[in-house]
mmCIF file of C-alpha atoms in Angstrom:
data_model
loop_
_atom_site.group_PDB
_atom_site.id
_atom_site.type_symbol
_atom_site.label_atom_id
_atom_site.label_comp_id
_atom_site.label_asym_id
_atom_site.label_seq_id
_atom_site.Cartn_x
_atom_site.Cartn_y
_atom_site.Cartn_z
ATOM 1 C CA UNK A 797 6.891 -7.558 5.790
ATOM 2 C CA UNK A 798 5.490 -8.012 2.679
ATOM 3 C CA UNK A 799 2.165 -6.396 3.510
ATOM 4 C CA UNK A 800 4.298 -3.543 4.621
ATOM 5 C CA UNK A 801 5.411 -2.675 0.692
ATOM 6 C CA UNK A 802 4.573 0.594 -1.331
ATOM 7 C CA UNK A 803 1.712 -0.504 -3.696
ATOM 8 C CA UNK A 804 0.658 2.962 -5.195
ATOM 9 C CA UNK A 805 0.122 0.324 -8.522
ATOM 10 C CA UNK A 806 0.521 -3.163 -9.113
ATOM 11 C CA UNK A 807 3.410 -3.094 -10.888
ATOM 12 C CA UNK A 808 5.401 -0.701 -7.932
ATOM 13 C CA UNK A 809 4.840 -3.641 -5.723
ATOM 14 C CA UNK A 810 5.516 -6.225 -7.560
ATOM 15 C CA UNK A 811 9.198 -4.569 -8.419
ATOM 16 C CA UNK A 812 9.582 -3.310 -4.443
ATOM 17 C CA UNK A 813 8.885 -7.411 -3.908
ATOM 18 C CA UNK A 814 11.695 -8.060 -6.392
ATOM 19 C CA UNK A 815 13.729 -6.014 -4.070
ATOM 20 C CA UNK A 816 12.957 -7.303 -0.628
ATOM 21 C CA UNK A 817 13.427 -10.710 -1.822
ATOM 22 C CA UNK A 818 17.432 -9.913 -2.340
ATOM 23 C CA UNK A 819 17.339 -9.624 1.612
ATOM 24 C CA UNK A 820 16.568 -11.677 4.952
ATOM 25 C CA UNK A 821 13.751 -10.488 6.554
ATOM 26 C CA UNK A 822 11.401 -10.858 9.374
ATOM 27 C CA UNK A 823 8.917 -9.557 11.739
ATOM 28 C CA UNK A 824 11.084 -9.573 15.044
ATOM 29 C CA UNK A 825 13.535 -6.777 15.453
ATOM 30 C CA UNK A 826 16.036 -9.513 16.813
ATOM 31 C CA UNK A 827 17.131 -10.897 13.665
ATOM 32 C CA UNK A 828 20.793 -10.461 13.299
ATOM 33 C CA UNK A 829 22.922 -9.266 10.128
ATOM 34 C CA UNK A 830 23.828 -11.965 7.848
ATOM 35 C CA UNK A 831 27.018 -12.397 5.490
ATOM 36 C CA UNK A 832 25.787 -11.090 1.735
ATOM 37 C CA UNK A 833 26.565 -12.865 -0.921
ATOM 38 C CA UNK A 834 26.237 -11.719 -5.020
ATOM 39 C CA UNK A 835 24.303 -15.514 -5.382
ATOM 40 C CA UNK A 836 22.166 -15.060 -2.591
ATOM 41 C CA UNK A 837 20.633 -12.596 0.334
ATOM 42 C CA UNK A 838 22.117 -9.530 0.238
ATOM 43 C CA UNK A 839 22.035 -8.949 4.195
ATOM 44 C CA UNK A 840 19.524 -8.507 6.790
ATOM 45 C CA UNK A 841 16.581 -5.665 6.677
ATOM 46 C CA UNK A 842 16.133 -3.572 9.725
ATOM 47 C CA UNK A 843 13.054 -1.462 10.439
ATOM 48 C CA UNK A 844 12.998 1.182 11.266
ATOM 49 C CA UNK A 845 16.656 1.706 10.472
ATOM 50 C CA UNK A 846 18.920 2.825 13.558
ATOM 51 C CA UNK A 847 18.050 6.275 12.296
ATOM 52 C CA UNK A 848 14.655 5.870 12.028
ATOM 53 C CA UNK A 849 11.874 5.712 14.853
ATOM 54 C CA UNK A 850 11.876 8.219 17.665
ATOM 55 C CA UNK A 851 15.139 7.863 18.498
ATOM 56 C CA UNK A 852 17.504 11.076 17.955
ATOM 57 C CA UNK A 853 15.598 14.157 17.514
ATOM 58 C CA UNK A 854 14.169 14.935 20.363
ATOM 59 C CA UNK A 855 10.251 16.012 21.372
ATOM 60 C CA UNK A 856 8.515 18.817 22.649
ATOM 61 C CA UNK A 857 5.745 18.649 25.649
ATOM 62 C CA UNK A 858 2.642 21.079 25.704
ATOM 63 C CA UNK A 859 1.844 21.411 29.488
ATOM 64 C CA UNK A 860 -1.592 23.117 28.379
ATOM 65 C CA UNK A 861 -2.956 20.106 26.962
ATOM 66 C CA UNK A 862 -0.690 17.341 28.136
ATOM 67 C CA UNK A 863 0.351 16.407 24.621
ATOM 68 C CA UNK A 864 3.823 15.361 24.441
ATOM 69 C CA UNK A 865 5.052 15.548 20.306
ATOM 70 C CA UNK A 866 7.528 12.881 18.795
ATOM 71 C CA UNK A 867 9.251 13.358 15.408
ATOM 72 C CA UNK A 868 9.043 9.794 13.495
ATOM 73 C CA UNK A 869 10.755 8.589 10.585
ATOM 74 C CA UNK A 870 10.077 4.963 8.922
ATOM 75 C CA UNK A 871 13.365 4.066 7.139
ATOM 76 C CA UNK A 872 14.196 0.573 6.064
ATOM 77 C CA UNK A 873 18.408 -0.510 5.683
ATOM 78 C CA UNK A 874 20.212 -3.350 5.213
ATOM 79 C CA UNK A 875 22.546 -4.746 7.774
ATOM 80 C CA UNK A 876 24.466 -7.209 5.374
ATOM 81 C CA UNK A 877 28.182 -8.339 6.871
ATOM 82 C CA UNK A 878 30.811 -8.936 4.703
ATOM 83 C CA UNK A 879 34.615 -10.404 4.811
ATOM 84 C CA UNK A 880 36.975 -8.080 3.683
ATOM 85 C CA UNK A 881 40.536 -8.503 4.704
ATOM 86 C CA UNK A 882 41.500 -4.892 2.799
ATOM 87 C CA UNK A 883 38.974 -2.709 5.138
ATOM 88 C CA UNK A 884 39.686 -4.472 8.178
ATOM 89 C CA UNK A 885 40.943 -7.434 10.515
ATOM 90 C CA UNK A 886 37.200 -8.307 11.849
ATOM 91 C CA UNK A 887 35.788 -11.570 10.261
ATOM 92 C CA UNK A 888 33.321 -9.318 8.949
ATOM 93 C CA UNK A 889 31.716 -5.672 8.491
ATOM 94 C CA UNK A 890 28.904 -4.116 7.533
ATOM 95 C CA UNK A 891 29.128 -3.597 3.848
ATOM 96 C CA UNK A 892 27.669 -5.316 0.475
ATOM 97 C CA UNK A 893 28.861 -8.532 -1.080
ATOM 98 C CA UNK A 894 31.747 -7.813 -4.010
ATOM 99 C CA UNK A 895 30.272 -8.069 -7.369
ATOM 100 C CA UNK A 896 26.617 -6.228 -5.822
ATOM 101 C CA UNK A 897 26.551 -2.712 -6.934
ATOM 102 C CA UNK A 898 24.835 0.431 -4.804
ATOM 103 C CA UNK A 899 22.049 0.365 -7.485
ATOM 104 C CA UNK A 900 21.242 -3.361 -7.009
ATOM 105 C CA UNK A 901 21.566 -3.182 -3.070
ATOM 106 C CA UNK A 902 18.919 -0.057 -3.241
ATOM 107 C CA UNK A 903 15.714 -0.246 -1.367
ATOM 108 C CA UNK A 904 14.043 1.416 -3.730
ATOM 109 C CA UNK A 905 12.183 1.497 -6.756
ATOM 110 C CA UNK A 906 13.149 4.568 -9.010
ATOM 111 C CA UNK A 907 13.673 6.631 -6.161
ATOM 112 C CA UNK A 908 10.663 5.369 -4.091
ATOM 113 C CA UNK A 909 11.184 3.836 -0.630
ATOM 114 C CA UNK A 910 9.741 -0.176 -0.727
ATOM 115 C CA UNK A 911 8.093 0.503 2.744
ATOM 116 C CA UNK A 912 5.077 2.343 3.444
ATOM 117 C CA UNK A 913 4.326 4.707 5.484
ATOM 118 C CA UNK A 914 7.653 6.075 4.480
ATOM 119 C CA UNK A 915 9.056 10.241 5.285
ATOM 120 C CA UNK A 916 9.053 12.081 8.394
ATOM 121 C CA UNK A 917 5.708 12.172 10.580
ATOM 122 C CA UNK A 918 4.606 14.028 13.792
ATOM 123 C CA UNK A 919 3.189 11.496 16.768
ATOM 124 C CA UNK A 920 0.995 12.703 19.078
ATOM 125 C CA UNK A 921 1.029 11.506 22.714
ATOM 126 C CA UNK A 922 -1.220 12.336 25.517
ATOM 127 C CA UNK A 923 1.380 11.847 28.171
ATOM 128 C CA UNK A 924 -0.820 11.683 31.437
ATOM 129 C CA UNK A 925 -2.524 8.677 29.795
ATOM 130 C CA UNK A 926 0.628 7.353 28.199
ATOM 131 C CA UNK A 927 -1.989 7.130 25.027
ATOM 132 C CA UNK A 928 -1.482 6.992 21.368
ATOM 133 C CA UNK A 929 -3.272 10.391 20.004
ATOM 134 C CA UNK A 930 -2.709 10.185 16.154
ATOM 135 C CA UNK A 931 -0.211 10.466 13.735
ATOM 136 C CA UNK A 932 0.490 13.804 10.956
ATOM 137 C CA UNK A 933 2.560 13.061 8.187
ATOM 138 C CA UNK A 934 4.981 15.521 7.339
ATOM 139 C CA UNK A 935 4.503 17.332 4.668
ATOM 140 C CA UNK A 936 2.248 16.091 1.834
ATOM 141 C CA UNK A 937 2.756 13.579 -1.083
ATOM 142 C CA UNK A 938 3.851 16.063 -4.247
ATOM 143 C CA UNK A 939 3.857 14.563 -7.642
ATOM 144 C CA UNK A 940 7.398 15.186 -9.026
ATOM 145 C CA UNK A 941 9.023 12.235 -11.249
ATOM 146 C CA UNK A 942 7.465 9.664 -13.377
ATOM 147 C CA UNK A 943 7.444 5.959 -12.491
ATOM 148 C CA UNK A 944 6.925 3.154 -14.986
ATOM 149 C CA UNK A 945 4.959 4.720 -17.652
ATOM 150 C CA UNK A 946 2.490 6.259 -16.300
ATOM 151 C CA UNK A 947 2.451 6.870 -12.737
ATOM 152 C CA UNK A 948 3.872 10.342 -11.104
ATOM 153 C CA UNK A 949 4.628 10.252 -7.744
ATOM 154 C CA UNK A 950 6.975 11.002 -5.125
ATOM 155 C CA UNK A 951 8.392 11.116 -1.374
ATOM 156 C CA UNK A 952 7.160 13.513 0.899
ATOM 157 C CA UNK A 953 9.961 15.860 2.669
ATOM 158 C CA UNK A 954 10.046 18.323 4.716
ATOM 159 C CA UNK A 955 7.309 20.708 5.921
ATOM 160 C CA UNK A 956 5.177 20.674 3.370
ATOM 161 C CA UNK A 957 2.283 22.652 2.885
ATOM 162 C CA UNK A 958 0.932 21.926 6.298
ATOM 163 C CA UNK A 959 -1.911 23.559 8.296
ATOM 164 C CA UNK A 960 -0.682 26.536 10.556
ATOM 165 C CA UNK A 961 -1.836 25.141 13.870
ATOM 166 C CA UNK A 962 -0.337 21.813 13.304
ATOM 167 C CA UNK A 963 3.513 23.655 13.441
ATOM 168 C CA UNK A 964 5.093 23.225 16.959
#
């Protein structure tokens, strides 16, 4: 997962590296959660998160040229288990370790996703094939906040400014 980190500089990866080493990760998406603890791992990483992927939205299917059209989001979230007799009577729940505040249990870096590609994209399928066509990101990278020093950048949202005859 490493290779998977946001690296517009050095210095953004090394600090989204900072981050993923607070959590358990892996490459298989059979990992489980893990009990967080302020001294060690903060949980388990999922990607994509249970929102992310193709899952909810829906598609669309173009019987003219047999495309079929996927909404995609990459999204990265932690499924850390705590003990917490106050919240419930389960052993444990999804939550973060006392003494670990939202800001250090963030998977970001000033606002920046650690993963790449991160947002909302558009995938392409030509269904009578069952073949991968491409992938259109959606909406464009926009330069809106500064990040250490130097460097503006910033998620991409939304529609963008996108060509006409890429809107379904």
């Amino acid at each position: 997962m490493p290779e998977d980190l946001v690296d517009f500089t050095p210095e953004l990866r090394e600090r989204a590296l900072e981050v993923l080493n607070k959590f358990r990760y892996g490459r298989s998406i059979f990992i489980p959660p893990s009990v967080g603890t302020a001294d060690g791992t903060y949980g388990t990483l999922q990607v994509p998160a249970s929102t992310g992927g193709v899952n909810w939205p829906g598609g669309s299917f173009d019987p003219e040229t047999g495309i079929f059209y996927q909404y995609s989001k990459t999204e990265v979230t932690n499924l850390g288990l705590v003990n917490d007799p106050d919240r419930s009577d389960m052993n444990f729940i999804r939550g973060r370790p006392e003494g670990v505040s939202a800001r250090q249990d963030a998977l970001n870096v000033e606002g920046i996703p650690i993963i790449k590609p991160h947002g909302v994209e558009l995938v392409r399928l030509i269904s009578t094939k069952a073949n991968f066509s491409g992938r259109l990101p959606m909406g464009k990278l926009r330069i809106t906040f500064e990040i250490i020093g130097y460097l503006k950048v910033s998620t991409s949202r939304g529609r963008g400014d996108l060509d006409e005859s890429e809107r379904s």
